[in-house]
Tab-separated table of C-alpha atoms and ligand atoms in Angstrom:
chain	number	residue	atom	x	y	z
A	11	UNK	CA	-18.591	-1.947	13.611
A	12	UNK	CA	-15.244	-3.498	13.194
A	13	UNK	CA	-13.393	-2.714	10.070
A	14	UNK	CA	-10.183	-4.519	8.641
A	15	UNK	CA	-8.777	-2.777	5.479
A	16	UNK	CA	-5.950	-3.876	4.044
A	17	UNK	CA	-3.277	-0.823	2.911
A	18	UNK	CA	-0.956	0.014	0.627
A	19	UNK	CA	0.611	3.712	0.248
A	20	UNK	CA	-0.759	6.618	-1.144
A	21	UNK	CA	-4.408	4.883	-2.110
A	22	UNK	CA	-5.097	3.026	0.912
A	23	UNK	CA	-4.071	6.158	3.224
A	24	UNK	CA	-6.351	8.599	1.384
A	25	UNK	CA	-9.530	5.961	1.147
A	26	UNK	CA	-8.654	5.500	5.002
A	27	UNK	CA	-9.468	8.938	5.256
A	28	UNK	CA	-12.875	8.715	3.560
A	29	UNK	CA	-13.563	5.944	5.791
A	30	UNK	CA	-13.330	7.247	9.424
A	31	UNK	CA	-15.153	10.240	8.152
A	32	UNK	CA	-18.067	7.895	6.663
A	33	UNK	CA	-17.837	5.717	9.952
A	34	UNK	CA	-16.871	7.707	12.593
A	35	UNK	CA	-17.526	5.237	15.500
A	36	UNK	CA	-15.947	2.297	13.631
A	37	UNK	CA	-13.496	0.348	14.802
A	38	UNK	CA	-11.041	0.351	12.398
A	39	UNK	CA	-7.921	-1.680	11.859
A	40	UNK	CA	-5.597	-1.224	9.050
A	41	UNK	CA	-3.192	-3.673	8.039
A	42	UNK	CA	-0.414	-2.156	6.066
A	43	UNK	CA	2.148	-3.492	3.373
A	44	UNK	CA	5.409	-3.807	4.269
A	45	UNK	CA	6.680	-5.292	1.022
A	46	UNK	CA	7.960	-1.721	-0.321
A	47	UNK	CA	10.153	-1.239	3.076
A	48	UNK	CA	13.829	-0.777	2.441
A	49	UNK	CA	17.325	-0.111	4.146
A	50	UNK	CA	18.989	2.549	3.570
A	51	UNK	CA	21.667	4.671	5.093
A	52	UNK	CA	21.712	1.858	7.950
A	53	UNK	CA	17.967	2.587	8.214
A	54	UNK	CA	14.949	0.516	8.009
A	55	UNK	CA	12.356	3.024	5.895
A	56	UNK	CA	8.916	1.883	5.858
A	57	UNK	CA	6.683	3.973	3.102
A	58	UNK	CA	3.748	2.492	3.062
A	59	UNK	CA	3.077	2.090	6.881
A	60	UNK	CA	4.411	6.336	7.025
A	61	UNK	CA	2.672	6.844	4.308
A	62	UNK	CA	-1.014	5.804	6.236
A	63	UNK	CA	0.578	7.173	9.861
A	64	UNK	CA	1.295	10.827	8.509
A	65	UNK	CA	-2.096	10.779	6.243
A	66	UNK	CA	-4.033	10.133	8.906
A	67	UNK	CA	-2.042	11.710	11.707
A	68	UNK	CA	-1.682	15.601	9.172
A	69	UNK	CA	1.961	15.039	9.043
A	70	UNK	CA	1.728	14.239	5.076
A	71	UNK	CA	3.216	16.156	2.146
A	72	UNK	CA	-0.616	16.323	0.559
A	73	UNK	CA	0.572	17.046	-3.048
A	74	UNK	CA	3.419	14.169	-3.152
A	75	UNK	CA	0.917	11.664	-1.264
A	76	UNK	CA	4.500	10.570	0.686
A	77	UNK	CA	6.511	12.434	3.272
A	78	UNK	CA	6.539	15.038	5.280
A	79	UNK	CA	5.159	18.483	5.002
A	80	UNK	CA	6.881	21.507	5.099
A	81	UNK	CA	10.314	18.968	4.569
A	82	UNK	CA	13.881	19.747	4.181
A	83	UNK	CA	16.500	17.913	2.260
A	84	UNK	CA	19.592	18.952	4.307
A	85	UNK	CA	20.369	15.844	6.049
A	86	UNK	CA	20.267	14.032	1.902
A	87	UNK	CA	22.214	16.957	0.808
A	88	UNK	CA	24.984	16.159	3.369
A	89	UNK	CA	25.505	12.859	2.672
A	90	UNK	CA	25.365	13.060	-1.378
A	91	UNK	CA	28.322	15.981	-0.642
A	92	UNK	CA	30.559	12.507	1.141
A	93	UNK	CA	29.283	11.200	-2.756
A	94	UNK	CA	26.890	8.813	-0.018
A	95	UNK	CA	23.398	8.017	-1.992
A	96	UNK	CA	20.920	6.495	-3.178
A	97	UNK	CA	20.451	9.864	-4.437
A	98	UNK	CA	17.005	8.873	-6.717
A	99	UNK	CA	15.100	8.247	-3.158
A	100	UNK	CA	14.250	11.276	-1.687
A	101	UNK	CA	14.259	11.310	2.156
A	102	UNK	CA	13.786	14.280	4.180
A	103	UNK	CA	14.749	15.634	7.496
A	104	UNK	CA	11.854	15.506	9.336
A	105	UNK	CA	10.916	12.226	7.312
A	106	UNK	CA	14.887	10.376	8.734
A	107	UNK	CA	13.821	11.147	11.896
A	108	UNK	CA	10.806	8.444	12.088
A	109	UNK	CA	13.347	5.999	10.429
A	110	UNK	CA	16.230	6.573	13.083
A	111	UNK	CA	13.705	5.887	15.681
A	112	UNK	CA	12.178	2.849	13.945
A	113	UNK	CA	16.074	1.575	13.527
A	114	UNK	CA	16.867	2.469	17.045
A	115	UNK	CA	13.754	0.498	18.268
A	116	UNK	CA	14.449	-2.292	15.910
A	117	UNK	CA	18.186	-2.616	16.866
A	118	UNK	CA	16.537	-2.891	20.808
A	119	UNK	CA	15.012	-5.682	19.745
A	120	UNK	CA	11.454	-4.670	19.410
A	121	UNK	CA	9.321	-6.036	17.107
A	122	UNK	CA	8.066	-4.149	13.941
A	123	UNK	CA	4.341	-3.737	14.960
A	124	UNK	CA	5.394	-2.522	18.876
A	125	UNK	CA	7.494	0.031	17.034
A	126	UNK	CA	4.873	0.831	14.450
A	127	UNK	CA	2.334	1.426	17.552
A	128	UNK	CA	4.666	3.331	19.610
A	129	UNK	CA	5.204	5.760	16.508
A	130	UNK	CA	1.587	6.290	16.548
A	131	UNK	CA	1.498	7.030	19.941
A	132	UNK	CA	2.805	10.115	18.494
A	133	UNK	CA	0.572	10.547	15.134
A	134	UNK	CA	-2.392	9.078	16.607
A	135	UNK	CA	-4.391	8.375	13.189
A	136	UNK	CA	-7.244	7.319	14.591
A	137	UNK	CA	-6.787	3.660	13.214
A	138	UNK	CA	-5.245	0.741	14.381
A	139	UNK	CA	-2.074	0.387	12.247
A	140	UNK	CA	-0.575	-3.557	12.041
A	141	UNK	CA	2.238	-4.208	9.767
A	142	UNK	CA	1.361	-7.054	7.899
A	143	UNK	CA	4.299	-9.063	9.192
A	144	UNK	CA	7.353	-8.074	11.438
A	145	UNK	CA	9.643	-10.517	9.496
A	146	UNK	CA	11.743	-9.049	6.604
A	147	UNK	CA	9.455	-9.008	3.332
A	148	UNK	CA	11.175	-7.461	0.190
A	149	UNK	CA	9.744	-6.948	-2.931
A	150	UNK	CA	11.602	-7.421	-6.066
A	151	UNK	CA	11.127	-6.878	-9.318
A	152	UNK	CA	12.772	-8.547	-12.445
A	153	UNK	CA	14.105	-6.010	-15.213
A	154	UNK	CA	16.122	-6.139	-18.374
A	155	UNK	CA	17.608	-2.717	-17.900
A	156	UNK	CA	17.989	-0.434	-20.493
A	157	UNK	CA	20.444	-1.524	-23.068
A	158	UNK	CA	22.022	2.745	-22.926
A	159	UNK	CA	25.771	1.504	-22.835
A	160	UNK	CA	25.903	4.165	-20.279
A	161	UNK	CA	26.301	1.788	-17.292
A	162	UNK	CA	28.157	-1.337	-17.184
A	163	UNK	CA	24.637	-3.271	-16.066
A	164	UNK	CA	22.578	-2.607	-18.808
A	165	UNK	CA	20.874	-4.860	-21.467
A	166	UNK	CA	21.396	-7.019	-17.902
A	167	UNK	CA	18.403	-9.459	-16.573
A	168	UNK	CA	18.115	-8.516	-12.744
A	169	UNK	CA	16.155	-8.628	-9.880
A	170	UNK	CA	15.987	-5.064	-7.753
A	171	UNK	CA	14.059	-3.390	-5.323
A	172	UNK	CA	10.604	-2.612	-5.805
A	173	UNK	CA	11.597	1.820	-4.762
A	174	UNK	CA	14.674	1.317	-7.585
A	175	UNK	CA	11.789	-0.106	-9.956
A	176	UNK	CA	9.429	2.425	-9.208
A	177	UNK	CA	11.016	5.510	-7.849
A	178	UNK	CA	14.353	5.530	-9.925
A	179	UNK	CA	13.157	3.393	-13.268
A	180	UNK	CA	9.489	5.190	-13.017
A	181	UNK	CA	8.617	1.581	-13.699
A	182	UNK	CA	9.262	2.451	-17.374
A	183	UNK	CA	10.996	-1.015	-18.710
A	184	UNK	CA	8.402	-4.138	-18.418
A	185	UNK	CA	8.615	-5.781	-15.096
A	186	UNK	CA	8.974	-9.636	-15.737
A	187	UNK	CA	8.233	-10.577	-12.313
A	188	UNK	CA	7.273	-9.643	-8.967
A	189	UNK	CA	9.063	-11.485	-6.458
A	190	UNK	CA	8.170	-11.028	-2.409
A	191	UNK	CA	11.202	-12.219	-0.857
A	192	UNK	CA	10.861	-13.224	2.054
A	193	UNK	CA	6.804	-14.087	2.185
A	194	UNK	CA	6.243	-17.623	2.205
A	195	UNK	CA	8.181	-17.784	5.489
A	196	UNK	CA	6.987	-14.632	6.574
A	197	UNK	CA	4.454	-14.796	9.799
A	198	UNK	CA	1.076	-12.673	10.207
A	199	UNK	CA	2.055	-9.756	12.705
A	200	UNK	CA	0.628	-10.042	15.590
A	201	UNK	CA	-3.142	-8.573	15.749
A	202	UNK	CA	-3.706	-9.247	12.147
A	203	UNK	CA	-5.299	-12.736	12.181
A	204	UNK	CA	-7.037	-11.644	15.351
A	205	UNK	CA	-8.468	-8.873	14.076
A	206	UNK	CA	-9.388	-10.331	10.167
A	207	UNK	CA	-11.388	-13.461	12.530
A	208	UNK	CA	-13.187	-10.061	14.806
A	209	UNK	CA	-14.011	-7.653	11.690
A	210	UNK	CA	-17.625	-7.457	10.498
A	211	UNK	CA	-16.256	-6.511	7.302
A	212	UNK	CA	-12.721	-6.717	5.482
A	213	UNK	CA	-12.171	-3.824	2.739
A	214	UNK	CA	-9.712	-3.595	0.190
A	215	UNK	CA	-8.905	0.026	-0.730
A	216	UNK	CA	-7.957	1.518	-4.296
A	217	UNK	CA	-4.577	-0.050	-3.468
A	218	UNK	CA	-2.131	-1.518	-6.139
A	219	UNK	CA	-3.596	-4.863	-6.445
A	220	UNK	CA	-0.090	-6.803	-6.752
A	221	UNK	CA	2.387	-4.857	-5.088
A	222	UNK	CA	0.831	-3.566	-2.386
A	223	UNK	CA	-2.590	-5.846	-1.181
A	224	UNK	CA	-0.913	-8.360	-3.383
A	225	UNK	CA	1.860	-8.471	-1.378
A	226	UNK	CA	-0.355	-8.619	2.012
A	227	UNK	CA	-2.350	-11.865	0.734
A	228	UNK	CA	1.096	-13.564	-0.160
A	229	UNK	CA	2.116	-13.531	3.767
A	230	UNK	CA	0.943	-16.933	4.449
A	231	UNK	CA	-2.403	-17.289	6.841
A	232	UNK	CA	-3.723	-13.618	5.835
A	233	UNK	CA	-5.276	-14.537	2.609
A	234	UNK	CA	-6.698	-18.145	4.337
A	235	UNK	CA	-8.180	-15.860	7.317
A	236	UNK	CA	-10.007	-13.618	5.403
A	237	UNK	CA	-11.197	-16.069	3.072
A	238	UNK	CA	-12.378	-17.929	5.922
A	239	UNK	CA	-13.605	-15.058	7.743
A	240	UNK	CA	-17.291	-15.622	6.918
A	241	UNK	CA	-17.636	-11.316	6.468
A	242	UNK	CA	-18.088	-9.543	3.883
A	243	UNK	CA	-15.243	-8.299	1.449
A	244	UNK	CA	-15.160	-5.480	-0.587
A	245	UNK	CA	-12.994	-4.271	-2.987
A	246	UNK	CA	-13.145	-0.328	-4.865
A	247	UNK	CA	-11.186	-0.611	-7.799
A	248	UNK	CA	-7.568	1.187	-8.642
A	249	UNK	CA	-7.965	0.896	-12.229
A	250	UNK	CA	-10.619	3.461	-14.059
A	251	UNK	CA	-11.238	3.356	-17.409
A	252	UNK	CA	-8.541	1.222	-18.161
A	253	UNK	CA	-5.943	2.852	-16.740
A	254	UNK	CA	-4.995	3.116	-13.116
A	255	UNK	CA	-6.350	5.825	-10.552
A	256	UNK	CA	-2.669	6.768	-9.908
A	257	UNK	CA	0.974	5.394	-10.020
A	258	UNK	CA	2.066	2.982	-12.373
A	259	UNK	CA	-0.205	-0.326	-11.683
A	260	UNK	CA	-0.867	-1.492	-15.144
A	261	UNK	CA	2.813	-2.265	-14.784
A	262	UNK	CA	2.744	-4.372	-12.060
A	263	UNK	CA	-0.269	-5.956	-13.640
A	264	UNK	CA	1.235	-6.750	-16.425
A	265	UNK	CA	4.019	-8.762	-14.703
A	266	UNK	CA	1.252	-11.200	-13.266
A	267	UNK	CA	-0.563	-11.675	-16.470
A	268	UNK	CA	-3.757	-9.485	-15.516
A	269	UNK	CA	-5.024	-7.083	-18.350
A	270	UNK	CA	-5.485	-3.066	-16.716
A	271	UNK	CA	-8.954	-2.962	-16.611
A	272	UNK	CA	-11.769	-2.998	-13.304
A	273	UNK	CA	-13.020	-6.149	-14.418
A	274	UNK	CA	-9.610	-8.017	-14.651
A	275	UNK	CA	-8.538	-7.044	-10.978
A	276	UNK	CA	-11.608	-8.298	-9.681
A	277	UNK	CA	-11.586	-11.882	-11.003
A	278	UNK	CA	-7.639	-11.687	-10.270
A	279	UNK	CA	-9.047	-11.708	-6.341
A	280	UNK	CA	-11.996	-14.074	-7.403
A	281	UNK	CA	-15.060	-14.664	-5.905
A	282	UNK	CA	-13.480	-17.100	-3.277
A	283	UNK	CA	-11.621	-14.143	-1.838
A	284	UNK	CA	-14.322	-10.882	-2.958
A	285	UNK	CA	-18.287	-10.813	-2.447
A	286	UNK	CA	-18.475	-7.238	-3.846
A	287	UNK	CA	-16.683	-5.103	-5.972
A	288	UNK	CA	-17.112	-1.067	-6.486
A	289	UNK	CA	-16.162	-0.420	-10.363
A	290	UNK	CA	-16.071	3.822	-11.627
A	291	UNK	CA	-19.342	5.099	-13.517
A	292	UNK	CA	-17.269	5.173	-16.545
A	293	UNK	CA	-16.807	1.073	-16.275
A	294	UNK	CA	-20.116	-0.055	-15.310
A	295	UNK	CA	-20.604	-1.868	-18.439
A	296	UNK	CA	-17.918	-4.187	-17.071
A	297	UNK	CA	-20.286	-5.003	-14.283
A	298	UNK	CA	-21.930	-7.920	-15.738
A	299	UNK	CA	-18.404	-9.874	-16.395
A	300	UNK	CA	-17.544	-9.296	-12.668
A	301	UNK	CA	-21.038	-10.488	-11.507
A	302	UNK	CA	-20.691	-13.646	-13.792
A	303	UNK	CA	-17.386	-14.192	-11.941
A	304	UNK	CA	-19.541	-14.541	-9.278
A	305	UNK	CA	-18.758	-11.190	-7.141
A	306	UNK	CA	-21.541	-8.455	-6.857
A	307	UNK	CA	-20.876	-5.528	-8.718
A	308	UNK	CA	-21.748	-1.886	-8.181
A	309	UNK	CA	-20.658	0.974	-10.621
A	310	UNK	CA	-20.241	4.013	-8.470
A	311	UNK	CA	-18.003	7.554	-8.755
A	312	UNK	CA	-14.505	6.499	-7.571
A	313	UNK	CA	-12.603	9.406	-7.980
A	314	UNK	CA	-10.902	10.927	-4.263
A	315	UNK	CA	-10.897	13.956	-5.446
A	316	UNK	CA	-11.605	15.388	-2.194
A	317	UNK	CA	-12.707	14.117	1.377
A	318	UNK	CA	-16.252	14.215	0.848
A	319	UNK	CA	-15.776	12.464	-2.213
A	320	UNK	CA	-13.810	9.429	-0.920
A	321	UNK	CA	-15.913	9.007	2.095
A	322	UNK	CA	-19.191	8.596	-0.375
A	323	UNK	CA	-16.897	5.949	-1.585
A	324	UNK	CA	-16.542	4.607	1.707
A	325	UNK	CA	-19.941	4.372	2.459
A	326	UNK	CA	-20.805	3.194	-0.926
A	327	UNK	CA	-18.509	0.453	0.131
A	328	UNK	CA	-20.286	-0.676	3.385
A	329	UNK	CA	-23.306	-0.032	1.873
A	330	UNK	CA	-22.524	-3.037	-0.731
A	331	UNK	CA	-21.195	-4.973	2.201
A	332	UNK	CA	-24.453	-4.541	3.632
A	333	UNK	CA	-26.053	-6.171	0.674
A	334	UNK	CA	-24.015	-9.002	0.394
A	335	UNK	CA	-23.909	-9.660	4.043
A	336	UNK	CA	-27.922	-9.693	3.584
A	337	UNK	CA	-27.821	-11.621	0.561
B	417	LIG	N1	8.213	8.240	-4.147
B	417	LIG	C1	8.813	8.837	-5.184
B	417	LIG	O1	8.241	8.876	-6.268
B	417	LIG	N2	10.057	9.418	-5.055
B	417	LIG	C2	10.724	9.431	-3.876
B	417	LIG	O2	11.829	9.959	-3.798
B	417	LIG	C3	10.077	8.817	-2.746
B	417	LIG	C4	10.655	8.820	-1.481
B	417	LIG	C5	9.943	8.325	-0.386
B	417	LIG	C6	10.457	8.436	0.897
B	417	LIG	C7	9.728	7.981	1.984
B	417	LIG	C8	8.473	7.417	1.790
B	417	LIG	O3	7.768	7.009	2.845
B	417	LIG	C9	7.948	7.281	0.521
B	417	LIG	C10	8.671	7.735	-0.590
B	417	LIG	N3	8.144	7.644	-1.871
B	417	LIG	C11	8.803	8.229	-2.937
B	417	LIG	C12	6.878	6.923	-2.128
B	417	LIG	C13	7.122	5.418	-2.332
B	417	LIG	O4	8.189	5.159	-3.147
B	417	LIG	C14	6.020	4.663	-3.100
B	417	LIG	O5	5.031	5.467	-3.612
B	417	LIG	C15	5.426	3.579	-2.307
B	417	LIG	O6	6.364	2.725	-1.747
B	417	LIG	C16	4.405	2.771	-3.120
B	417	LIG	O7	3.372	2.571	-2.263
């Protein structure tokens, strides 16, 4: 069985794991956001693609859901001491490593998913990661900082980077907008149209609906493709009783108009894009409004709170792609 899933960070890695463990022999290609990468220190950082490649590969910090295990800081330390930040995004040693040879690669003139595959020559997760694109996709976020007086920006209207919204800000003033820079000119990587047009099913994980598989759909062709696919697609929710599984997606959700609820992020993908849609236990009396939106509905437990956990998810998943595929 070939399986395309569509990944942000933290989310999509973890359900990925659930997945090969529920279909072992699968064939499974991931195709990974790329809107959250950023450049910093003279260094292309990737988190979502990392965040998937050390998940899968055992390299991940498993309580932070990002990074490296068993980091250091010394390298960050160093550089903050020549007064050298941003000091709010917290890169490790081991962690600077991947991004020096991702730059170094880059700056050779390889292409974003030859580098991405060559750094999983090393992590070897057992999927097939594609960035979504290998053209420059940015995701920004419009603020009216906080009005402290404490910095000669705030009370300001601006646009900044989606890690300053959400790693320094903790997304905690209202995001206006959610701008992918870069997207409408940005071209499917490689492997990722060719792979949507081979899958016998397309899955979107517990991902952040906007920023991360959002973000994925906006790069022109991918949404069309799977659309057009003629396979099933399934989606498990990220929000769970109104409020999301993890991280800060009501926020982002809010920016686009779409209320934090199971329901809501399913008819924000419509039924032209979703046949089936896994909603929590605690939501299943939502699944009536998602089936009269015209995508099949399935209220199962959609907690990962361990691996046998996520891959009944998984399977839950296929399982409903069965179903519609038979329908
Ligand atoms: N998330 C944080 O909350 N704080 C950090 O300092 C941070 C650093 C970081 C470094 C590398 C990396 O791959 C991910 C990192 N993340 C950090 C996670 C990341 O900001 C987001 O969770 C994702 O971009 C959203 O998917």
């Amino acid at each position: 069985m070939r399986i395309v899933v569509l990944a942000g960070g933290i989310g999509g890695a973890r359900f990925l794991r659930g997945l090969k463990r529920a279909a072992p022999d699968a064939d499974i290609t991931v195709i990974g956001n790329t809107g959250d990468d950023i450049h910093l220190f003279g260094l292309k950082v990737c988190p979502d693609l990392d965040t998937v490649m050390y998940t899968l590969g055992g390299g991940i910090n498993e309580e932070q859901g990002w990074g490296r295990a068993d980091e250091t800081f010394h390298l960050k330390e160093e550089l903050a001491a020549y007064g050298v930040g941003p000091e709010w995004f917290g890169l490790g040693d081991r962690d600077f490593a991947t991004h020096i040879v991702r730059t170094q690669m880059l700056g050779a003139g390889y292409p974003l998913s030859a580098v991405t595959e060559a750094l999983c020559d090393r992590w070897k997760p057992g999927v097939r990661l594609i960035p979504m694109s290998d053209d420059r996709v940015e995701t920004h976020v419009a603020v009216t900082l906080p009005d402290s007086g404490s910095t000669p920006d705030s009370g300001e209207r601006r646009a900044i980077h989606f890690q300053e919204y959400w790693v320094r800000l903790r997304a905690s003033v209202p995001a206006e907008a959610i701008v992918p820079v870069g997207a409408e000119q940005a071209k499917p990587a490689p492997g990722v149209l060719e792979a949507i047009a081979a899958a016998d099913v397309v899955l979107f994980p517990p991902s952040n609906p906007v920023v991360s598989i959002g973000t994925i759909l906006a790069v022109p062709g991918i949404r069309e493709a799977i659309a057009e696919a003629g396979v099933p697609v399934v989606g498990l929710s990220p929000i769970v009783g109104d409020a999301p599984v993890r991280g800060m997606a009501d926020k982002v959700l809010a920016a686009v108009g779409v209320e934090s609820s199971a329901a809501a992020v399913a008819e924000h993908y419509g039924s032209g894009l979703l046949d089936g849609w896994l909603v929590d236990t605690v939501d299943a009396g939502s699944a009536e409004r998602v089936e009269s939106a015209g995508i099949r509905c399935r209220a199962v437990p959609l907690m990962m709170t361990d691996l046998d956990a996520t891959a009944q998810m998984a399977r839950e998943a296929l399982a409903l792609a069965q179903e519609v595929r038979g329908a």
